[in-house]
Coordinates of C-alpha atoms and ligand atoms in Angstrom, one line a residue:
X1 CA 69.1 -29.4 -93.6
X2 CA 70.9 -26.5 -92.0
X3 CA 73.8 -28.3 -90.4
X4 CA 74.9 -31.7 -89.3
X5 CA 78.2 -33.5 -88.5
X6 CA 78.7 -34.3 -92.2
X7 CA 78.4 -30.7 -93.3
X8 CA 80.9 -29.8 -90.5
X9 CA 83.4 -32.2 -91.9
X10 CA 82.9 -31.0 -95.5
X11 CA 83.1 -27.3 -94.5
X12 CA 86.4 -28.0 -92.8
X13 CA 87.7 -29.9 -95.8
X14 CA 86.8 -27.0 -98.1
X15 CA 88.4 -24.5 -95.8
X16 CA 91.6 -26.5 -95.7
X17 CA 91.6 -27.0 -99.5
X18 CA 91.8 -30.7 -99.1
X19 CA 90.5 -31.5 -102.6
X20 CA 91.6 -29.9 -105.8
X21 CA 88.1 -30.1 -107.3
X22 CA 84.5 -29.6 -106.3
X23 CA 82.6 -31.9 -103.8
X24 CA 81.5 -35.2 -105.4
X25 CA 79.1 -37.6 -103.7
X26 CA 77.5 -40.8 -105.0
X27 CA 74.4 -42.8 -104.6
X28 CA 75.4 -46.5 -105.0
X29 CA 72.4 -48.8 -105.1
X30 CA 72.7 -52.5 -105.7
X31 CA 70.1 -53.1 -108.5
X32 CA 68.4 -55.9 -106.7
X33 CA 65.1 -54.4 -105.8
X34 CA 63.0 -51.2 -105.6
X35 CA 64.2 -48.2 -103.8
X36 CA 62.4 -47.4 -100.5
X37 CA 62.1 -44.6 -97.9
X38 CA 65.5 -45.5 -96.5
X39 CA 67.1 -44.8 -99.9
X40 CA 65.2 -41.5 -100.0
X41 CA 67.2 -40.5 -96.9
X42 CA 70.4 -41.5 -98.6
X43 CA 69.4 -39.7 -101.8
X44 CA 68.5 -36.5 -100.0
X45 CA 71.8 -36.6 -98.2
X46 CA 74.0 -37.4 -101.2
X47 CA 72.2 -35.1 -103.7
X48 CA 71.5 -32.5 -101.1
X49 CA 75.1 -32.3 -99.9
X50 CA 76.4 -32.0 -103.4
X51 CA 74.0 -29.2 -104.2
X52 CA 74.6 -27.4 -101.0
X53 CA 78.4 -27.1 -101.8
X54 CA 78.1 -26.6 -105.5
X55 CA 79.2 -30.1 -106.3
X56 CA 77.9 -33.1 -108.1
X57 CA 76.5 -36.5 -107.3
X58 CA 76.9 -39.7 -109.4
X59 CA 74.5 -42.5 -109.6
X60 CA 76.4 -45.7 -109.5
X61 CA 75.0 -49.2 -109.8
X62 CA 76.9 -51.4 -107.4
X63 CA 77.0 -54.5 -109.5
X64 CA 80.2 -56.2 -108.3
X65 CA 78.1 -59.3 -107.6
X66 CA 77.2 -61.1 -110.8
X67 CA 73.5 -61.6 -110.5
X68 CA 70.5 -62.0 -112.7
X69 CA 69.9 -59.1 -115.0
X70 CA 66.9 -57.2 -113.9
X71 CA 66.0 -54.4 -116.2
X72 CA 62.9 -53.7 -114.2
X73 CA 65.0 -52.8 -111.1
X74 CA 67.4 -50.6 -113.0
X75 CA 64.6 -48.7 -114.8
X76 CA 62.7 -48.2 -111.6
X77 CA 65.7 -46.8 -109.8
X78 CA 66.3 -44.1 -112.4
X79 CA 62.7 -43.3 -112.6
X80 CA 62.3 -43.0 -108.9
X81 CA 65.4 -40.7 -108.5
X82 CA 64.1 -38.4 -111.3
X83 CA 60.6 -38.3 -109.7
X84 CA 62.2 -37.1 -106.5
X85 CA 63.7 -34.3 -108.6
X86 CA 67.4 -35.2 -108.3
X87 CA 69.8 -35.1 -111.3
X88 CA 72.8 -37.3 -111.3
X89 CA 76.0 -36.1 -112.9
X90 CA 77.5 -39.4 -114.2
X91 CA 75.7 -42.7 -114.4
X92 CA 78.3 -45.4 -113.7
X93 CA 78.5 -49.1 -113.0
X94 CA 81.0 -50.6 -110.5
X95 CA 81.6 -53.3 -113.1
X96 CA 83.0 -50.6 -115.5
X97 CA 86.1 -50.6 -113.3
X98 CA 86.8 -54.3 -113.2
X99 CA 90.0 -53.8 -115.3
X100 CA 91.3 -51.1 -113.0
X101 CA 90.4 -53.2 -109.9
X102 CA 92.3 -56.1 -111.3
X103 CA 95.4 -53.9 -111.8
X104 CA 95.0 -52.5 -108.3
X105 CA 95.0 -56.0 -106.9
X106 CA 98.2 -56.8 -108.9
X107 CA 99.8 -53.7 -107.5
X108 CA 99.1 -54.8 -104.0
X109 CA 100.5 -58.3 -104.7
X110 CA 103.7 -56.7 -106.1
X111 CA 104.0 -54.6 -103.0
X112 CA 103.8 -57.7 -100.8
X113 CA 100.4 -56.4 -99.6
X114 CA 98.3 -59.2 -101.0
X115 CA 98.7 -62.9 -101.7
X116 CA 97.1 -65.9 -103.4
X117 CA 95.6 -68.2 -100.8
X118 CA 94.3 -71.7 -101.4
X119 CA 92.2 -71.9 -98.3
X120 CA 88.5 -72.5 -98.7
X121 CA 86.0 -69.9 -97.5
X122 CA 85.3 -72.1 -94.6
X123 CA 89.0 -72.5 -93.6
X124 CA 89.4 -68.7 -93.8
X125 CA 86.5 -68.2 -91.6
X126 CA 87.6 -70.8 -89.1
X127 CA 91.1 -69.3 -88.8
X128 CA 90.2 -65.6 -88.6
X129 CA 89.9 -65.7 -84.8
X130 CA 87.4 -64.0 -82.6
X131 CA 86.9 -60.7 -80.9
X132 CA 89.1 -61.9 -78.1
X133 CA 91.5 -64.2 -79.9
X134 CA 93.8 -63.3 -82.9
X135 CA 93.5 -65.2 -86.1
X136 CA 96.1 -67.6 -87.6
X137 CA 98.3 -66.8 -90.4
X138 CA 97.5 -68.7 -93.6
X139 CA 100.1 -71.2 -94.9
X140 CA 100.3 -69.2 -98.2
X141 CA 100.8 -65.9 -96.5
X142 CA 104.4 -65.6 -97.4
X143 CA 104.1 -66.9 -100.9
X144 CA 106.5 -64.9 -103.2
X145 CA 104.8 -62.0 -105.1
X146 CA 105.8 -63.5 -108.4
X147 CA 104.0 -66.7 -107.6
X148 CA 100.9 -65.0 -106.4
X149 CA 100.8 -62.8 -109.5
X150 CA 101.0 -65.9 -111.7
X151 CA 98.2 -67.6 -109.8
X152 CA 96.1 -64.4 -110.0
X153 CA 96.6 -64.6 -113.8
X154 CA 95.6 -68.2 -113.8
X155 CA 92.5 -67.4 -111.7
X156 CA 91.5 -64.8 -114.3
X157 CA 92.2 -67.3 -117.1
X158 CA 89.7 -69.8 -115.6
X159 CA 92.2 -72.3 -114.4
X160 CA 90.7 -72.5 -110.9
X161 CA 87.2 -73.6 -109.9
X162 CA 84.9 -71.6 -107.7
X163 CA 86.4 -71.3 -104.2
X164 CA 89.7 -73.1 -105.0
X165 CA 91.8 -70.0 -104.8
X166 CA 91.4 -66.4 -103.7
X167 CA 93.5 -63.2 -103.3
X168 CA 93.8 -61.9 -99.7
X169 CA 95.1 -58.6 -98.5
X170 CA 98.2 -59.1 -96.3
X171 CA 97.5 -56.9 -93.2
X172 CA 97.4 -58.3 -89.7
X173 CA 95.8 -61.5 -88.5
X174 CA 96.0 -60.1 -84.9
X175 CA 94.3 -56.9 -85.6
X176 CA 91.6 -56.0 -83.1
X177 CA 89.4 -55.3 -86.1
X178 CA 88.4 -58.6 -87.7
X179 CA 87.9 -56.8 -91.1
X180 CA 91.7 -56.2 -91.1
X181 CA 92.6 -59.9 -90.7
X182 CA 93.7 -60.5 -94.3
X183 CA 90.3 -60.1 -95.9
X184 CA 89.6 -61.7 -99.3
X185 CA 89.8 -59.1 -102.1
X186 CA 89.2 -61.4 -105.1
X187 CA 87.3 -64.6 -105.5
X188 CA 86.8 -67.1 -108.3
X189 CA 83.2 -67.3 -109.5
X190 CA 82.3 -68.8 -112.8
X191 CA 79.2 -66.8 -113.4
X192 CA 78.0 -64.6 -116.3
X193 CA 77.8 -61.0 -115.2
X194 CA 74.9 -58.8 -116.3
X195 CA 77.2 -56.1 -117.6
X196 CA 80.5 -57.8 -118.4
X197 CA 79.2 -61.1 -119.6
X198 CA 81.7 -63.9 -119.5
X199 CA 84.8 -61.6 -119.6
X200 CA 85.5 -62.4 -115.9
X201 CA 85.4 -65.4 -113.8
X202 CA 87.0 -63.6 -110.9
X203 CA 85.2 -60.9 -109.0
X204 CA 86.3 -58.3 -106.5
X205 CA 84.8 -58.3 -103.0
X206 CA 82.6 -55.4 -102.0
X207 CA 85.0 -54.0 -99.4
X208 CA 87.9 -53.9 -101.9
X209 CA 85.8 -52.6 -104.8
X210 CA 84.0 -49.8 -103.0
X211 CA 86.9 -47.6 -102.1
X212 CA 88.3 -48.0 -105.6
X213 CA 84.9 -47.1 -107.2
X214 CA 84.8 -44.0 -105.1
X215 CA 88.4 -43.1 -105.8
X216 CA 88.2 -43.7 -109.5
X217 CA 85.2 -41.3 -109.7
X218 CA 86.9 -38.7 -107.6
X219 CA 84.3 -38.9 -104.9
X220 CA 85.3 -36.6 -102.0
X221 CA 82.9 -37.8 -99.4
X222 CA 81.5 -41.3 -99.5
X223 CA 78.4 -41.3 -97.2
X224 CA 77.3 -44.7 -96.1
X225 CA 75.3 -46.3 -93.2
X226 CA 76.7 -47.2 -89.8
X227 CA 77.2 -50.9 -90.4
X228 CA 80.2 -49.9 -92.5
X229 CA 82.0 -48.1 -89.7
X230 CA 84.2 -51.2 -88.9
X231 CA 85.0 -51.4 -92.6
X232 CA 86.5 -47.9 -92.8
X233 CA 90.0 -48.9 -91.7
X234 CA 90.1 -51.3 -94.6
X235 CA 88.7 -48.7 -97.0
X236 CA 91.5 -46.4 -96.0
X237 CA 94.1 -49.2 -96.0
X238 CA 93.3 -50.0 -99.7
X239 CA 93.7 -46.4 -100.8
X240 CA 96.8 -45.7 -98.7
X241 CA 98.4 -48.9 -99.9
X242 CA 97.8 -47.8 -103.5
X243 CA 99.1 -44.3 -102.6
X244 CA 95.9 -42.8 -104.1
X245 CA 96.2 -39.1 -104.3
X246 CA 93.3 -37.2 -102.7
X247 CA 91.5 -40.3 -101.5
X248 CA 87.8 -40.1 -100.7
X249 CA 86.8 -40.3 -97.1
X250 CA 84.0 -42.5 -95.9
X251 CA 81.6 -41.0 -93.4
X252 CA 78.9 -43.1 -91.7
X253 CA 75.4 -42.1 -90.7
X254 CA 72.5 -43.9 -89.0
X255 CA 70.0 -45.7 -91.2
X256 CA 66.4 -44.6 -91.3
X257 CA 64.2 -47.1 -89.4
X258 CA 60.5 -46.5 -89.9
X259 CA 57.9 -48.1 -87.7
X260 CA 55.1 -50.3 -88.9
X261 CA 56.6 -51.0 -92.3
X262 CA 58.9 -53.5 -94.1
X263 CA 61.9 -51.8 -95.4
X264 CA 64.7 -53.9 -96.9
X265 CA 64.6 -54.7 -100.6
X266 CA 64.8 -58.4 -99.9
X267 CA 61.8 -58.4 -97.6
X268 CA 59.8 -56.2 -99.9
X269 CA 60.4 -58.7 -102.7
X270 CA 59.1 -61.5 -100.5
X271 CA 55.8 -59.6 -99.9
X272 CA 55.4 -59.1 -103.7
X273 CA 56.3 -62.7 -104.5
X274 CA 53.9 -64.0 -101.9
X275 CA 51.1 -62.0 -103.5
X276 CA 50.4 -60.2 -100.2
X277 CA 50.6 -56.8 -102.0
X278 CA 49.7 -55.7 -105.5
X279 CA 53.2 -55.2 -106.7
X280 CA 56.3 -53.1 -105.9
X281 CA 54.0 -50.0 -106.3
X282 CA 51.4 -51.2 -103.8
X283 CA 50.3 -48.0 -102.1
X284 CA 51.0 -49.6 -98.7
X285 CA 54.7 -50.2 -99.3
X286 CA 57.3 -47.6 -98.5
X287 CA 59.0 -48.2 -101.9
X288 CA 59.3 -44.9 -103.8
X289 CA 57.0 -46.4 -106.4
X290 CA 54.4 -47.3 -103.7
X291 CA 54.6 -43.9 -102.0
X292 CA 54.2 -42.2 -105.4
X293 CA 51.1 -44.2 -106.2
X294 CA 49.8 -43.6 -102.7
X295 CA 49.9 -39.9 -103.4
X296 CA 52.9 -38.8 -101.3
X297 CA 54.8 -35.9 -102.9
X298 CA 58.5 -35.5 -103.5
X299 CA 58.3 -32.3 -101.4
X300 CA 56.8 -34.1 -98.5
X301 CA 59.4 -36.9 -98.6
X302 CA 62.2 -34.3 -98.7
X303 CA 60.8 -32.2 -95.9
X304 CA 60.5 -35.4 -93.8
X305 CA 64.1 -36.3 -94.5
X306 CA 65.2 -32.8 -93.7
X307 CA 63.4 -32.9 -90.4
X308 CA 64.7 -36.3 -89.3
X309 CA 68.2 -35.1 -90.1
X310 CA 71.3 -37.2 -90.0
X311 CA 73.1 -38.5 -87.0
X312 CA 75.3 -41.4 -85.7
X313 CA 72.6 -42.7 -83.5
X314 CA 70.1 -45.4 -84.6
X315 CA 66.5 -44.7 -83.7
X316 CA 63.1 -45.6 -85.0
X317 CA 60.9 -42.9 -86.6
X318 CA 57.1 -43.3 -86.2
X319 CA 55.0 -43.5 -89.3
X320 CA 52.9 -40.6 -87.9
X321 CA 55.9 -38.4 -88.4
X322 CA 56.1 -39.2 -92.1
X323 CA 52.4 -38.7 -92.5
X324 CA 52.6 -35.3 -90.8
X325 CA 54.8 -34.1 -93.6
X326 CA 52.6 -35.5 -96.3
X327 CA 49.5 -33.8 -94.8
X328 CA 51.5 -30.6 -94.2
X329 CA 52.5 -30.5 -97.9
X330 CA 49.0 -31.2 -99.2
X331 CA 46.9 -29.0 -97.0
X332 CA 47.4 -25.8 -99.0
X333 CA 47.7 -27.5 -102.4
X334 CA 44.6 -29.5 -103.0
X335 CA 40.9 -28.8 -103.5
X336 CA 38.2 -30.2 -101.3
X337 CA 35.3 -32.4 -102.5
X338 CA 32.3 -34.0 -100.8
X339 CA 32.5 -37.8 -100.7
X340 CA 30.5 -40.2 -98.5
X341 CA 32.6 -43.2 -97.7
X342 CA 29.9 -45.2 -95.9
X343 CA 26.5 -43.8 -97.1
X344 CA 23.1 -43.7 -95.4
X345 CA 20.1 -42.1 -97.1
X346 CA 18.8 -38.8 -95.7
X347 CA 15.5 -37.6 -97.0
X348 CA 14.2 -34.1 -96.5
X349 CA 10.5 -34.6 -96.1
X350 CA 9.5 -30.9 -96.4
X351 CA 11.7 -30.3 -99.6
X352 CA 9.6 -30.5 -102.8
X353 CA 9.8 -33.8 -104.7
X354 CA 11.5 -33.3 -108.1
X355 CA 13.1 -30.0 -107.1
X356 CA 16.9 -29.5 -107.0
X357 CA 19.1 -26.4 -106.6
X358 CA 22.7 -25.5 -107.2
X359 CA 24.8 -24.5 -104.3
X360 CA 28.2 -22.8 -104.5
X361 CA 30.9 -24.4 -102.3
X362 CA 34.4 -23.2 -101.6
X363 CA 37.1 -25.5 -102.9
X364 CA 39.2 -24.9 -99.9
X365 CA 38.3 -24.2 -96.3
X366 CA 41.6 -22.6 -95.5
X367 CA 43.3 -21.2 -98.6
X368 CA 41.9 -18.2 -100.4
X369 CA 41.8 -18.1 -104.1
X370 CA 41.2 -21.7 -104.7
X371 CA 37.8 -21.0 -106.2
X372 CA 34.3 -22.4 -105.9
X373 CA 32.3 -25.1 -107.5
X374 CA 28.6 -25.8 -107.9
X375 CA 27.0 -28.8 -106.2
X376 CA 23.4 -30.0 -106.6
X377 CA 21.2 -30.1 -103.5
X378 CA 17.8 -31.8 -103.3
X379 CA 15.3 -33.9 -101.4
X380 CA 17.3 -37.1 -101.4
X381 CA 20.8 -37.0 -100.0
X382 CA 23.5 -39.3 -98.6
X383 CA 25.4 -38.7 -95.4
X384 CA 28.0 -40.7 -93.5
X385 CA 26.5 -43.5 -91.5
X386 CA 29.0 -42.4 -88.8
X387 CA 27.3 -39.0 -88.6
X388 CA 24.2 -40.6 -87.1
X389 CA 23.6 -42.3 -83.8
X390 CA 20.2 -43.5 -82.7
X391 CA 21.2 -43.2 -79.1
X392 CA 23.8 -40.5 -78.9
X393 CA 26.9 -40.7 -76.7
X394 CA 27.9 -37.8 -74.5
X395 CA 29.2 -34.9 -76.6
X396 CA 27.9 -36.3 -79.8
X397 CA 26.7 -33.3 -81.8
X398 CA 25.8 -34.8 -85.1
X399 CA 22.6 -36.4 -86.2
X400 CA 20.3 -38.2 -83.7
X401 CA 16.6 -38.1 -83.4
X402 CA 15.5 -34.6 -82.4
X403 CA 18.8 -33.0 -83.1
X404 CA 19.6 -30.2 -85.6
X405 CA 22.8 -29.9 -87.6
X406 CA 24.2 -27.9 -90.5
X407 CA 24.6 -29.6 -93.8
X408 CA 27.9 -27.9 -94.9
X409 CA 27.2 -25.2 -97.5
X410 CA 23.5 -25.9 -97.4
X411 CA 20.8 -25.8 -94.7
X412 CA 20.0 -26.8 -91.2
X413 CA 18.2 -30.1 -91.0
X414 CA 16.6 -31.8 -88.0
X415 CA 16.3 -35.6 -87.8
X416 CA 12.8 -36.6 -86.9
X417 CA 12.4 -40.3 -87.7
X418 CA 14.4 -43.3 -88.9
X419 CA 13.5 -46.1 -91.3
X420 CA 14.8 -49.6 -90.4
X421 CA 15.0 -52.8 -92.3
X422 CA 13.8 -56.2 -91.1
X423 CA 17.0 -56.6 -89.1
X424 CA 16.5 -53.4 -87.3
X425 CA 19.3 -51.7 -89.1
X426 CA 18.7 -48.0 -89.8
X427 CA 18.5 -47.5 -93.6
X428 CA 17.2 -44.0 -93.9
X429 CA 17.0 -40.8 -91.9
X430 CA 13.8 -38.7 -92.3
X431 CA 14.6 -35.0 -91.7
X432 CA 13.1 -31.6 -92.2
X433 CA 15.1 -28.5 -93.3
X434 CA 14.7 -24.9 -92.5
X435 CA 14.7 -22.9 -95.7
X436 CA 15.8 -19.7 -93.8
X437 CA 19.2 -21.2 -92.9
X438 CA 20.7 -21.4 -96.4
X439 CA 24.5 -20.9 -96.0
X440 CA 25.8 -17.4 -97.0
X441 CA 22.3 -15.7 -96.6
X442 CA 21.6 -13.2 -93.9
X443 CA 20.5 -14.8 -90.7
X444 CA 21.6 -18.3 -91.8
X445 CA 23.3 -18.9 -88.5
X446 CA 20.8 -17.1 -86.2
X447 CA 20.5 -20.4 -84.2
X448 CA 23.5 -22.2 -82.8
X449 CA 24.0 -25.8 -84.0
X450 CA 27.0 -27.7 -82.8
X451 CA 27.4 -30.2 -85.7
X452 CA 28.3 -29.6 -89.3
X453 CA 28.3 -32.6 -91.7
X454 CA 28.8 -33.1 -95.4
X455 CA 26.5 -34.7 -97.8
X456 CA 26.0 -35.6 -101.5
X457 CA 22.8 -35.5 -103.6
X458 CA 21.4 -38.7 -104.8
X459 CA 20.4 -37.1 -108.2
X460 CA 23.9 -35.9 -108.9
X461 CA 26.5 -38.3 -107.5
X462 CA 28.6 -41.2 -108.7
X463 CA 29.8 -44.4 -107.1
X464 CA 33.5 -44.5 -106.7
X465 CA 35.8 -47.2 -105.3
X466 CA 37.9 -45.9 -102.5
X467 CA 40.7 -47.8 -100.9
X468 CA 41.5 -47.0 -97.3
X469 CA 44.9 -48.1 -95.8
X470 CA 46.1 -49.2 -92.5
X471 CA 49.6 -49.9 -91.3
X472 CA 51.5 -52.3 -93.6
X473 CA 53.1 -54.1 -90.7
X474 CA 52.6 -54.7 -87.0
X475 CA 55.1 -55.9 -84.5
X476 CA 54.8 -59.5 -83.5
X477 CA 53.9 -59.6 -79.8
X478 CA 56.6 -62.0 -78.9
X479 CA 59.5 -61.2 -81.2
X480 CA 58.8 -57.5 -81.7
X481 CA 59.5 -58.0 -85.4
X482 CA 57.3 -56.3 -88.0
X483 CA 55.0 -58.7 -89.7
X484 CA 52.6 -58.1 -92.6
X485 CA 49.2 -56.8 -91.5
X486 CA 46.5 -58.6 -93.5
X487 CA 44.0 -55.9 -92.5
X488 CA 46.1 -53.1 -94.1
X489 CA 43.5 -52.4 -96.9
X490 CA 39.8 -52.0 -96.9
X491 CA 37.7 -51.0 -99.9
X492 CA 34.6 -48.9 -100.0
X493 CA 32.1 -47.9 -102.7
X494 CA 31.7 -44.3 -101.9
X495 CA 29.1 -41.8 -103.1
X496 CA 30.9 -38.8 -104.5
X497 CA 29.8 -35.4 -105.9
X498 CA 29.7 -35.9 -109.7
X499 CA 32.5 -33.5 -110.4
X500 CA 34.9 -36.2 -109.3
X501 CA 34.0 -38.2 -112.4
X502 CA 36.6 -36.1 -114.3
X503 CA 39.4 -36.8 -111.8
X504 CA 42.5 -37.6 -113.8
X505 CA 44.8 -40.4 -112.7
X506 CA 47.3 -38.9 -110.2
X507 CA 45.0 -36.0 -109.2
X508 CA 44.7 -35.3 -105.5
X509 CA 41.8 -34.0 -103.4
X510 CA 40.8 -33.5 -99.9
X511 CA 37.7 -35.4 -99.2
X512 CA 36.0 -33.0 -96.8
X513 CA 36.2 -34.3 -93.2
X514 CA 37.8 -37.6 -94.4
X515 CA 41.4 -37.0 -95.5
X516 CA 43.5 -36.7 -98.6
X517 CA 43.0 -38.9 -101.6
X518 CA 44.5 -39.5 -105.0
X519 CA 43.0 -41.0 -108.2
X520 CA 45.0 -44.2 -108.5
X521 CA 47.4 -44.2 -111.4
X522 CA 47.0 -47.9 -112.2
X523 CA 43.3 -48.6 -111.6
X524 CA 41.6 -45.4 -112.7
X525 CA 39.9 -45.3 -116.1
X526 CA 38.5 -42.3 -118.1
X527 CA 35.5 -41.0 -116.2
X528 CA 35.9 -43.9 -113.7
X529 CA 38.5 -42.9 -111.1
X530 CA 39.5 -45.2 -108.2
X531 CA 40.8 -43.4 -105.1
X532 CA 43.6 -44.2 -102.7
X533 CA 43.6 -42.7 -99.3
X534 CA 46.9 -40.8 -99.0
X535 CA 46.6 -39.8 -95.4
X536 CA 43.9 -39.0 -92.9
X537 CA 43.2 -35.5 -91.6
X538 CA 44.2 -35.8 -88.0
X539 CA 47.7 -36.3 -86.7
X540 CA 48.9 -37.5 -83.3
X541 CA 52.4 -36.2 -84.2
X542 CA 53.4 -32.6 -83.2
X543 CA 56.2 -31.0 -85.2
X544 CA 59.1 -30.4 -82.7
Ligands
ATP601 P1 68.4 -53.0 -98.5 O1 68.7 -53.7 -97.2 O2 67.0 -52.4 -98.5 O3 68.7 -53.8 -99.7 P2 70.8 -51.7 -98.9 O4 71.5 -50.9 -97.9 O5 71.3 -53.1 -99.2 O6 69.3 -51.7 -98.5 P3 71.8 -50.5 -101.3 O7 71.2 -50.7 -102.6 O8 73.1 -51.1 -101.0 O9 70.7 -51.0 -100.3 O10 71.7 -49.0 -100.9 C1 72.1 -47.8 -101.6 C2 72.4 -46.7 -100.6 O11 71.2 -46.5 -99.8 C3 73.5 -47.1 -99.7 O12 74.4 -46.1 -99.6 C4 72.8 -47.4 -98.4 O13 73.6 -47.1 -97.3 C5 71.6 -46.5 -98.4 N1 70.5 -47.0 -97.6 C6 69.9 -48.2 -97.7 N2 69.0 -48.3 -96.7 C7 69.0 -47.2 -96.0 C8 68.3 -46.7 -94.9 N3 67.3 -47.4 -94.3 N4 68.6 -45.5 -94.4 C9 69.5 -44.7 -95.0 N5 70.2 -45.1 -96.1 C10 70.0 -46.3 -96.6
MG602 MG1 71.6 -54.8 -99.9

């Protein structure tokens, strides 16, 4: 990213010498699910910004909520960030700071800036007013600091039940910003915490905890999404009230919204739990784990994030834009192979039975130096069913009775006859070839043919499972909300040139004329790869 409003702020801060140390950012996931493409945007921004200004970025688990321990989520987050190629400086937990947060709340109470309030969550909600009406002061608002401090200690000691008592900031119940109307900063919750066990039965609220976490770590710029904009005054109030030196500053940016997918961690978990997808790494999901298995590269994801940039305006990005960058990254990196997704037999009637020959094919149509490979050619071939039409449409240049095409890297063939089964379905194409048209020999192209198709030889091919993917989600016609698309996967048994037998899990190829594919990391076995479609060849998206 060359520039954006966040860089402008940082450059000004650096020029003015606002901080006595280098730029520090943080990526603060709640470990309650798998990271997704939205987090990639945040990761690129936080790590990218730190790198650009010679600073550092911390990974911080935002675990202020006691919740079920989930080692799977924690492990996946670190693995995903490493895979993207980012290196965090410190790995922290928000819960490491509970002692410090408790002290900060005590300080606020002593300063008359917080108080113990016995109202229930419901009463607090009901007295906070509306956008047009001010809230009502709580009866406990003027409780002496000494008394509030004692109650706070008793809360910590377990003398109150859940919801019986809380600590609220003492700001302004008439503030036009509802977040400033004496928000709760500590609540009683008798629950075991994944990191601190049973040490605490009081927990800080997110809005109070977050500025402190940032400040304790010396974060200079705390980048978060737009929905926190209204929370910024409270973020600043906390740090000003505590007279924090060199407080961090919160800067908001618009979330990434991607079309035709399901993004939030919570909704992704629902898909997995309902068994609609194969797991958190289902290649259709936009989790980092899913996109990795699908065959997307870190480079493509970073280029995509770079291109969409950061702004303050919410918008929806089309899936075709993400796919553009995936294709763009792969086009010069991967070798091409012949695979027939939906095969139909093609027999060359004038080619000698029992004879085969080795043909040399380029591994890339566009990049030089990617080498060649040998492929067997013979009398019995397979071609794509799609490459034949009994009654051709206008401008159809591939196989139809009487038409001649080039078999890529081989010869011209002309379709003469078809064989049909009892239902009238075409099962075999009977063709003749012209031995004088062998690719790469003089005069091979002396006649013009308009169609070139690919093929594999029956004597030297393997069956491979191939999984083609559609959009994970489609908008509901009435609500416009994205819903799971049950037709998002289709499986084929393709005929592939035999060299693909050796494909290693995670190896990527272009299947000539079809698209980009990866040997699935989960389902592939030695000498028995299973392929995922990464992305098709054609794009409707034009890079701006
Ligand atoms: P989800 O709703 O999927 O759970 P979240 O915002 O609750 O997402 P967090 O774990 O709190 O997830 O997020 C860690 C960081 O990633 C936060 O700083 C958050 O702002 C950022 N983030 C989450 N979703 C997006 C998104 N769609 N675009 C950009 N940043 C995002
Ligand atoms: Mg969340």
